[in-house]
PDB file of C-alpha atoms and ligand atoms in Angstrom:
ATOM      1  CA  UNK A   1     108.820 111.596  90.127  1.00 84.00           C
ATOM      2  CA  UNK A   2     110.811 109.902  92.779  1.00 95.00           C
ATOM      3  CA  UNK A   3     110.465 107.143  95.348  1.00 98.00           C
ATOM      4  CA  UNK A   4     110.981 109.096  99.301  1.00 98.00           C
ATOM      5  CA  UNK A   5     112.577 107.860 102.226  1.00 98.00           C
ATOM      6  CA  UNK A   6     112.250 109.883 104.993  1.00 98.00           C
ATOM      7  CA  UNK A   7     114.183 107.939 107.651  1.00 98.00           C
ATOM      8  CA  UNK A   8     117.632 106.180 107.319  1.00 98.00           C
ATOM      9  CA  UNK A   9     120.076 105.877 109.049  1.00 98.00           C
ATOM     10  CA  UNK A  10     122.882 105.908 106.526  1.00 97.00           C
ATOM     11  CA  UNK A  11     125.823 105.662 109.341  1.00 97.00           C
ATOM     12  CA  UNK A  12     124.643 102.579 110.996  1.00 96.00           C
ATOM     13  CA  UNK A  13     125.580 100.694 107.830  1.00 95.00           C
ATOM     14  CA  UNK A  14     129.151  99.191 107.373  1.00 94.00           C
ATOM     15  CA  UNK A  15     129.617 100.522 103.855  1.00 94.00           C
ATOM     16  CA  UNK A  16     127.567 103.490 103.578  1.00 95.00           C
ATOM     17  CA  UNK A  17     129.811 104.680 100.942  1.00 95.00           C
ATOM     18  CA  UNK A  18     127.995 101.996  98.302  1.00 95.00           C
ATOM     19  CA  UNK A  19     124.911 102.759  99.846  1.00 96.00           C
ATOM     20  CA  UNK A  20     124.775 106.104  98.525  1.00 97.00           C
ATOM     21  CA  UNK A  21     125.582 105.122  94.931  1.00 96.00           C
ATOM     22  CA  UNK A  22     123.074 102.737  94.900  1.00 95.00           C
ATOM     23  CA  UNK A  23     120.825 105.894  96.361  1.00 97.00           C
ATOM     24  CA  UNK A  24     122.206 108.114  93.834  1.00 96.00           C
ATOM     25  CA  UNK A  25     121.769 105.430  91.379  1.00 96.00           C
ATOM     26  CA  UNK A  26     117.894 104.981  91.945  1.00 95.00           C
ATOM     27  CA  UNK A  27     117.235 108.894  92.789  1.00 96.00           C
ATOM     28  CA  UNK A  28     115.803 108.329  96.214  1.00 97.00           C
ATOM     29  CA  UNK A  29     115.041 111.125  97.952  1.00 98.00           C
ATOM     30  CA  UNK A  30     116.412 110.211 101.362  1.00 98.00           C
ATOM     31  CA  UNK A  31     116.660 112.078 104.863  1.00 98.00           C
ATOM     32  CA  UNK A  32     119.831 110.324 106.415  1.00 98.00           C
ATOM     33  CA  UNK A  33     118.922 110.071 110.170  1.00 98.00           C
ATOM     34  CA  UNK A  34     121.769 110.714 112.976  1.00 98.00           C
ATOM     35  CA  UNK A  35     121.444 109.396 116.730  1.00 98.00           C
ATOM     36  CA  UNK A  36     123.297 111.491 118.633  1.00 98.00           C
ATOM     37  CA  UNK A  37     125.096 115.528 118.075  1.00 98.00           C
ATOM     38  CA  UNK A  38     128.601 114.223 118.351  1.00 97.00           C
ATOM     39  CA  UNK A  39     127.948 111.787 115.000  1.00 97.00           C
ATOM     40  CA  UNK A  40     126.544 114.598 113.048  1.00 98.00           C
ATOM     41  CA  UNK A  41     129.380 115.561 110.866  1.00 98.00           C
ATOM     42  CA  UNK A  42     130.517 112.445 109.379  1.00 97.00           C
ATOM     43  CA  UNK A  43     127.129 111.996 107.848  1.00 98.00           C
ATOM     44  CA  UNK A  44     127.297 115.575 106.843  1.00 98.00           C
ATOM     45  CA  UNK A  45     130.558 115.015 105.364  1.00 97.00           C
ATOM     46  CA  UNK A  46     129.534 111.615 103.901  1.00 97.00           C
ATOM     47  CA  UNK A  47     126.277 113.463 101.857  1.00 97.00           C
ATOM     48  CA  UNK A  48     128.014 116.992 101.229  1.00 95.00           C
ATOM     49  CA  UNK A  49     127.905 115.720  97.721  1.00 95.00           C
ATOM     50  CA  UNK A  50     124.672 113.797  97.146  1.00 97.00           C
ATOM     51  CA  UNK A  51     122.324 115.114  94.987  1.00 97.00           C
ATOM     52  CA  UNK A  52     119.519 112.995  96.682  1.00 98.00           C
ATOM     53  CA  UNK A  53     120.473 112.547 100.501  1.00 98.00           C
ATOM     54  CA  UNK A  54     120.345 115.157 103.231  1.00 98.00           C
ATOM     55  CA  UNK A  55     122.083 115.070 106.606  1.00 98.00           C
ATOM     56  CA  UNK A  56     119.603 114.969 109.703  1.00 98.00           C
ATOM     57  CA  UNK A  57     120.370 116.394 113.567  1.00 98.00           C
ATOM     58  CA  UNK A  58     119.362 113.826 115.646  1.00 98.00           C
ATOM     59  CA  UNK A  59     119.498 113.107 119.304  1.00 98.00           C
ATOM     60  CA  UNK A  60     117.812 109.251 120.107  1.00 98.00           C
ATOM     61  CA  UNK A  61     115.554 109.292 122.862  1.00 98.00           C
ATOM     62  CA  UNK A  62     117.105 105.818 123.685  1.00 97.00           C
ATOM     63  CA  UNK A  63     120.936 107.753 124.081  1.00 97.00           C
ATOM     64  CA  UNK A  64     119.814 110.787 125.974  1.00 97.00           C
ATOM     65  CA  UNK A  65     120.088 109.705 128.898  1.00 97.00           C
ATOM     66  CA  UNK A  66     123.457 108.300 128.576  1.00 96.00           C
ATOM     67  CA  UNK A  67     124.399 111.207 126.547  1.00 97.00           C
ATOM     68  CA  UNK A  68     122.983 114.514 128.090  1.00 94.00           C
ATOM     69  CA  UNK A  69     125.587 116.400 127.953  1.00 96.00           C
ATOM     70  CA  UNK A  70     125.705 116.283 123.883  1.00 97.00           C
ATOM     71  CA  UNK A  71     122.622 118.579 124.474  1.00 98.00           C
ATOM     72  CA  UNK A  72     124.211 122.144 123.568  1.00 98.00           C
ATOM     73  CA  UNK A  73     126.407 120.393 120.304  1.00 98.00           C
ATOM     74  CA  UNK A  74     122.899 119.675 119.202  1.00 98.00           C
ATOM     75  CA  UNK A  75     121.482 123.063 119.890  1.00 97.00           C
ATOM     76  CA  UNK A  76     125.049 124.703 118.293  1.00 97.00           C
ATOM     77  CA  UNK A  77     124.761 122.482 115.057  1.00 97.00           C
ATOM     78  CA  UNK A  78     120.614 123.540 114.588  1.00 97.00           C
ATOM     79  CA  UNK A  79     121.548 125.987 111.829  1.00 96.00           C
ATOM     80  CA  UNK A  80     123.749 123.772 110.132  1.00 96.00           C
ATOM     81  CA  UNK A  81     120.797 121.148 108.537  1.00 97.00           C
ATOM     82  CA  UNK A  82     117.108 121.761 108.135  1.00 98.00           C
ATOM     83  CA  UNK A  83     116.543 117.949 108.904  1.00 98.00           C
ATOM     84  CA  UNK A  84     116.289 117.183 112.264  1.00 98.00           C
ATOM     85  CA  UNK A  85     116.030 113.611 113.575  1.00 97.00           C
ATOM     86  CA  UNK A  86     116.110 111.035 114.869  1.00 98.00           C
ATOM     87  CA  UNK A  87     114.623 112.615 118.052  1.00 98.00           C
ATOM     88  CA  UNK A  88     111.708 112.034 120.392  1.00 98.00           C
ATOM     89  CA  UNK A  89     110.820 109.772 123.379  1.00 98.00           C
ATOM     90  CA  UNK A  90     111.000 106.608 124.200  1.00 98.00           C
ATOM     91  CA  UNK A  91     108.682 105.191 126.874  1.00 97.00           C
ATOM     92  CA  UNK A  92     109.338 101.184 126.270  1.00 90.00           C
ATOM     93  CA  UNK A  93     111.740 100.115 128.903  1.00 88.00           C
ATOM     94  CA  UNK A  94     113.177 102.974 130.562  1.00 91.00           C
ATOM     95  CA  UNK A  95     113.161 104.266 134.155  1.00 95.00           C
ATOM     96  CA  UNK A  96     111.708 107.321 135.481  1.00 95.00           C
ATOM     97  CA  UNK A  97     114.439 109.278 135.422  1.00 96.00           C
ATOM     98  CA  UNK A  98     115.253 108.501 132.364  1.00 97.00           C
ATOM     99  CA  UNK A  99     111.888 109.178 131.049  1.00 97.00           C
ATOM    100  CA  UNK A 100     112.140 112.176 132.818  1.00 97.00           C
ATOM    101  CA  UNK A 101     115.588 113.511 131.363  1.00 97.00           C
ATOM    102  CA  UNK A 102     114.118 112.220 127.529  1.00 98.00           C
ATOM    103  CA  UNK A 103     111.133 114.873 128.205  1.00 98.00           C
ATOM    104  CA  UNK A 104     113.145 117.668 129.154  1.00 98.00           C
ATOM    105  CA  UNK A 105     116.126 117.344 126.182  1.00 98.00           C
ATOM    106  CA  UNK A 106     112.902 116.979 123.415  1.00 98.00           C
ATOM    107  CA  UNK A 107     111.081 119.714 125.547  1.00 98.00           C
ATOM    108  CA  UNK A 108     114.542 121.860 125.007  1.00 98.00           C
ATOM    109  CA  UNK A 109     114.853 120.579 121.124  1.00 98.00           C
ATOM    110  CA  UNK A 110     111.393 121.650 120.054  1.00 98.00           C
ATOM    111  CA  UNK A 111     111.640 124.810 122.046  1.00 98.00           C
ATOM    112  CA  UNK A 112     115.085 125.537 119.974  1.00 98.00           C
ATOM    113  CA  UNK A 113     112.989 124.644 116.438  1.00 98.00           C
ATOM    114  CA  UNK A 114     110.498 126.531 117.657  1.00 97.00           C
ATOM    115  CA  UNK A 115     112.497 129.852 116.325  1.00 96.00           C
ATOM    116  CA  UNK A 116     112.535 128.462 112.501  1.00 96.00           C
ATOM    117  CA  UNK A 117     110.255 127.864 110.550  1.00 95.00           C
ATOM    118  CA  UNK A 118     111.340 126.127 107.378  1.00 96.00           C
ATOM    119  CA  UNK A 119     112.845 122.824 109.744  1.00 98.00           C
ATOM    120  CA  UNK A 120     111.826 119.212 108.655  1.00 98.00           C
ATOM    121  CA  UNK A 121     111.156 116.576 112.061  1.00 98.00           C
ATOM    122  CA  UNK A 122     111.352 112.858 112.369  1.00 98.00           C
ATOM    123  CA  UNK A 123     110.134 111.524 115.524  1.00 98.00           C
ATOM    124  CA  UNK A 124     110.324 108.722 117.444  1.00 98.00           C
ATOM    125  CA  UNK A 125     107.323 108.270 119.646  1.00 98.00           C
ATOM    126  CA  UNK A 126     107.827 104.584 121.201  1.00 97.00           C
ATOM    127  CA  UNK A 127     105.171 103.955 124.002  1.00 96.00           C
ATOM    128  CA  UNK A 128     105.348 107.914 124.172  1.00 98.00           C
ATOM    129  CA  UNK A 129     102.721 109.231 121.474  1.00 98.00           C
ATOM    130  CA  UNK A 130     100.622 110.983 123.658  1.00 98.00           C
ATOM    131  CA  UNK A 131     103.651 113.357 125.138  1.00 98.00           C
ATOM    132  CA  UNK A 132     105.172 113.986 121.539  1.00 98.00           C
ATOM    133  CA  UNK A 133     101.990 115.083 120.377  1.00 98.00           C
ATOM    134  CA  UNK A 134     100.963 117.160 123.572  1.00 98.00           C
ATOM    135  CA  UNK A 135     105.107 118.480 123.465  1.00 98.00           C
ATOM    136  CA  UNK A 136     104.920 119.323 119.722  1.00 98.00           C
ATOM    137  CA  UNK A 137     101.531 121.099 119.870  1.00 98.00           C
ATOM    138  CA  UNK A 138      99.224 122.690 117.337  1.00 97.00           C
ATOM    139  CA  UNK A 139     100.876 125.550 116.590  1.00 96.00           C
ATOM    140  CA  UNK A 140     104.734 124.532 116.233  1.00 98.00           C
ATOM    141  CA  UNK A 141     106.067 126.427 112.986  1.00 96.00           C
ATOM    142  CA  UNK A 142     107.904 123.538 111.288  1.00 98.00           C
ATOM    143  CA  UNK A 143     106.981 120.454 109.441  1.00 98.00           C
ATOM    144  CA  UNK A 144     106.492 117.265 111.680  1.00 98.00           C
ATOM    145  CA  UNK A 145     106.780 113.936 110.517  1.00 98.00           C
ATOM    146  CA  UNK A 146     105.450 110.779 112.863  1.00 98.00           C
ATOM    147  CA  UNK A 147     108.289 107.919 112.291  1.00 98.00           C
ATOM    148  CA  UNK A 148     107.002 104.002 112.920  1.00 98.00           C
ATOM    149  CA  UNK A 149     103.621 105.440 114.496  1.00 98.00           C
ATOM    150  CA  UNK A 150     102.623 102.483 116.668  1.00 97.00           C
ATOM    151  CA  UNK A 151     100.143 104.767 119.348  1.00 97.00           C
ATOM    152  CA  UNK A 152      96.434 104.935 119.090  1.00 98.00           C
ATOM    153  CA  UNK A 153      94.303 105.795 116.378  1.00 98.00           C
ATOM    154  CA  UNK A 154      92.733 108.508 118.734  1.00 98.00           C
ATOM    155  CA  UNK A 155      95.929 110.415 118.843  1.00 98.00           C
ATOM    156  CA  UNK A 156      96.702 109.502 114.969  1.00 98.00           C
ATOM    157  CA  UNK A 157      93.826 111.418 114.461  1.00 98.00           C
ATOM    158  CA  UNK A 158      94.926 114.755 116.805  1.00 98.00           C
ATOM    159  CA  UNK A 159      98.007 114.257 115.210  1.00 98.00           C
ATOM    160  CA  UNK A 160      96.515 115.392 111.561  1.00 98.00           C
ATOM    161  CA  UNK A 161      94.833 117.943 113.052  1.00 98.00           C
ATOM    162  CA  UNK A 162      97.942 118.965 114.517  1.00 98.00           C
ATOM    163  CA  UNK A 163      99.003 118.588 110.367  1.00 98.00           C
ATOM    164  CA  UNK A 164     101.359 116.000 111.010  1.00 98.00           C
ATOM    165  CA  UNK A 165     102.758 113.669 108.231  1.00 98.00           C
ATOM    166  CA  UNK A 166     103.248 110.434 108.968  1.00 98.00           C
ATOM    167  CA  UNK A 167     106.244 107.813 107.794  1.00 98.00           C
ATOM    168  CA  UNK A 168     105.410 103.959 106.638  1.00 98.00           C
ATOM    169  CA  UNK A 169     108.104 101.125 106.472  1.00 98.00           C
ATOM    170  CA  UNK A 170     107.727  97.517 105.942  1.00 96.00           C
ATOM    171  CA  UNK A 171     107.449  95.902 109.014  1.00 96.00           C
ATOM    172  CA  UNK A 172     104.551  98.017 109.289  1.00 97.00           C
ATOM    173  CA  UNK A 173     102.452  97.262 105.982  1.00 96.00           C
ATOM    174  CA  UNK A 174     103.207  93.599 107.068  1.00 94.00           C
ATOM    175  CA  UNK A 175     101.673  93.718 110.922  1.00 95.00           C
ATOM    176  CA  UNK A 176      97.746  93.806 111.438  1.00 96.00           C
ATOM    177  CA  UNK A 177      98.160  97.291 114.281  1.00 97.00           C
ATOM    178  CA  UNK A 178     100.858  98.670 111.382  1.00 97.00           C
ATOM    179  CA  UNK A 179      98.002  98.255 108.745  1.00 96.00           C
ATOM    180  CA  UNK A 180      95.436  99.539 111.044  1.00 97.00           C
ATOM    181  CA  UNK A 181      97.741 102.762 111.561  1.00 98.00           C
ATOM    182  CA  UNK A 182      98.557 103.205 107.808  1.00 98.00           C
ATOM    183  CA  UNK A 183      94.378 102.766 106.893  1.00 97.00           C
ATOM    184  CA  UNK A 184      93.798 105.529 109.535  1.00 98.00           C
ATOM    185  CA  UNK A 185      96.563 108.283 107.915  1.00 98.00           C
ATOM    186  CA  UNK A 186      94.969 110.401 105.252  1.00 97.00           C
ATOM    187  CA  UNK A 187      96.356 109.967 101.659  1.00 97.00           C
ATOM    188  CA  UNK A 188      97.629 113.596 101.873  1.00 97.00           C
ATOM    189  CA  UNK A 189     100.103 112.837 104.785  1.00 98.00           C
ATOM    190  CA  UNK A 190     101.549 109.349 104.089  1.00 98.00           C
ATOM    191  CA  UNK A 191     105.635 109.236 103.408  1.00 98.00           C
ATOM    192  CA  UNK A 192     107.619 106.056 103.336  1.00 98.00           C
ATOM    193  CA  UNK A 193     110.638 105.336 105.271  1.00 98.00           C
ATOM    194  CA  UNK A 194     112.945 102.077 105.082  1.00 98.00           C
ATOM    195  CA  UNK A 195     114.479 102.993 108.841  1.00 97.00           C
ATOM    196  CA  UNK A 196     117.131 100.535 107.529  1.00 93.00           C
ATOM    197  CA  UNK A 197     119.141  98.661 109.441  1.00 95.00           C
ATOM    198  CA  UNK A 198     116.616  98.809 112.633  1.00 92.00           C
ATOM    199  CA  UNK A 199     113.702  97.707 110.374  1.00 94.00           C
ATOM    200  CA  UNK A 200     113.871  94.095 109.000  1.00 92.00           C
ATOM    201  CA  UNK A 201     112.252  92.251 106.366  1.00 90.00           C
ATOM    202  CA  UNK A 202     112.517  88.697 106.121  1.00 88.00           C
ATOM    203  CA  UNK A 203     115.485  88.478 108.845  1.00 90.00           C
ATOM    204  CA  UNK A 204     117.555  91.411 106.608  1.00 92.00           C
ATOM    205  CA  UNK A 205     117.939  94.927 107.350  1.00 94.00           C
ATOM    206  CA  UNK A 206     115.733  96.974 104.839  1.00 92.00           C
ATOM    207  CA  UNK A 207     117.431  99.474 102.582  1.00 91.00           C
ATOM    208  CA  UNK A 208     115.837 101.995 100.276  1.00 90.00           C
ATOM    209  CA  UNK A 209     114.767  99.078  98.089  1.00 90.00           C
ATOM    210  CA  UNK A 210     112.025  98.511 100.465  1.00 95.00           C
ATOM    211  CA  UNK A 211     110.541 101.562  99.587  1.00 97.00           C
ATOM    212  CA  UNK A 212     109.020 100.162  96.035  1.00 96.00           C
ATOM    213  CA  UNK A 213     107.958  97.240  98.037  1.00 96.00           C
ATOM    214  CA  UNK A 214     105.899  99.587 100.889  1.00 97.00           C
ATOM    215  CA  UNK A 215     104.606 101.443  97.844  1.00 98.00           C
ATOM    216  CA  UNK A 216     102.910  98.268  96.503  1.00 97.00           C
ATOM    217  CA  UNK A 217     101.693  98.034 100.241  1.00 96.00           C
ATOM    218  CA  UNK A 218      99.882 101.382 100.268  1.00 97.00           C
ATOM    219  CA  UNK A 219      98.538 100.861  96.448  1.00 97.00           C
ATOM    220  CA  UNK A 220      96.566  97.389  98.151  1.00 95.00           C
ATOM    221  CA  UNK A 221      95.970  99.262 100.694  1.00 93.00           C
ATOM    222  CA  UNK A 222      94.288 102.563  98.797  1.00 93.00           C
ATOM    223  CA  UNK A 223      93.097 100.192  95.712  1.00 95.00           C
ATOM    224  CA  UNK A 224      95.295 102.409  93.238  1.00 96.00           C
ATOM    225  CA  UNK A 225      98.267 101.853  90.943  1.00 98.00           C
ATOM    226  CA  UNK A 226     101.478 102.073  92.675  1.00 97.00           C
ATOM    227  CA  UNK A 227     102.227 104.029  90.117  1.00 98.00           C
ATOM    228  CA  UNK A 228      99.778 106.541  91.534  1.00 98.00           C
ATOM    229  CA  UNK A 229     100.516 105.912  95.317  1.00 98.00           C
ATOM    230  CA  UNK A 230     104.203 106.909  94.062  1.00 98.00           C
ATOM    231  CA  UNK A 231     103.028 109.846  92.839  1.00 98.00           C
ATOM    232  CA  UNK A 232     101.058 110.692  95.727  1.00 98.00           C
ATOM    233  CA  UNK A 233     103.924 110.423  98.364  1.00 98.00           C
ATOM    234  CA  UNK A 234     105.649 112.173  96.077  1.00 98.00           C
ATOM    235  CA  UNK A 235     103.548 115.191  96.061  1.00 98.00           C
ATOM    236  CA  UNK A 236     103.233 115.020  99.955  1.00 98.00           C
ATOM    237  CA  UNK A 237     107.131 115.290 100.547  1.00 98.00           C
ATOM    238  CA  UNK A 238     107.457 118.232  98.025  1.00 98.00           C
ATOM    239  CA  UNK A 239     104.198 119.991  99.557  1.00 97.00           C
ATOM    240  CA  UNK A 240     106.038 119.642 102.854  1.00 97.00           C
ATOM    241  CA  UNK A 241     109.835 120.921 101.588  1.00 97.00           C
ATOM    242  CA  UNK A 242     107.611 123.997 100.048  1.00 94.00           C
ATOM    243  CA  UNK A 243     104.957 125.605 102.369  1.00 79.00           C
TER     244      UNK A 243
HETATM  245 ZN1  LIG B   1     115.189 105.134 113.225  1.00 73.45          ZN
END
């Protein structure tokens, strides 16, 4: 049994080199997050020889704008990962057009999954839940997984239906809406995610270590051992790599 991180974002650290041994070291299961097509490879290159860490396609809703026309690298490099991420929308403190341009790239994305079926998603969905979840739909054919989920619990709860998993950091088990969100998720589709360095802790960037720390969370939080919430997360990651 091992501890799951779903979100990183290996790159954005200045010695990512150490930061995989110390992955490696503590057999994290870790999806290693990219934010735009043209970055893809050197985390690709960096993980070609973890044993625990897989490279993710991503394309940030916050850089699409800026960086439209990295759209058909993205679509090219699709067959190269099964991890995709991170994309989605971001609805915080953009313009229209913007806005606008984010919808149609994540529109295009999803359409392009749409032809797999064995692809793994982590979404950003900032301000934006409602149009991520009406995008992605109830029938999309790979596995989805909600990143930071800060929208209403009304849409949390189309969003299972939908059989969405959901991803907890710290900052999260420490707010009162990021408790609310993680009471509302059903056992069965929690992950954990450190989203290192954007999520903080104490003024410091969280690493992977934070994940035994949000695992105490969840075990306060579901009145269990953490040994047991480990376990369950677990289980949830491995039911998503297999059906
Ligand atoms: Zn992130």
């Amino acid at each position: 049994m091992h501890f799951i991180d779903t979100h990183f974002h290996l790159d954005l650290w200045a010695d990512p080199k150490s930061i995989i041994e110390e992955i490696e070291k503590n057999k994290i299961y870790t999806i290693a997050v990219t934010n735009t097509p043209s970055v893809f490879f050197h985390t690709y290159n960096l993980t070609e020889k973890s044993k625990y860490i897989r490279p993710a396609l991503g394309f940030h809703p916050e850089l699409v704008y800026q960086r439209k026309s990295e759209l058909p690298l993205f679509l090219e490099n699709l067959k190269k990962t099964r991890y995709i991420g991170e994309i989605g929308l971001d609805y915080g403190k953009q313009s229209t057009e913007n806005k606008k341009e984010q919808k149609r790239v994540f529109e295009k994305i999803i359409g392009a999954c749409s032809i797999h079926n064995d692809k793994v998603l982590t979404i950003h969905s900032r301000g934006s839940y409602k149009d991520v979840i009406d995008i992605i739909g109830n029938d999309f054919s790979n596995k989805v997984i909600l990143h930071w989920y800060s929208g209403s619990l009304k849409e949390l709860e189309r969003a299972v239906e939908y059989g969405f998993y959901f991803s907890v950091n710290l900052p999260m088990t420490i707010s009162l809406s990021g408790q609310k969100v993680i009471k509302s998720i059903p056992p069965q589709r929690v992950l954990t995610e450190s989203d290192g360095p954007f999520a903080k802790y104490r003024g410091s960037p969280c690493s992977s270590l934070a994940i035994p720390i949000i695992i105490n969370s969840l075990s306060q939080i579901y009145m269990e051992t953490p040994e047991v919430c480990k376990n369950i997360v677990y289980r949830n990651f491995k039911r998503l790599l297999n059906n």
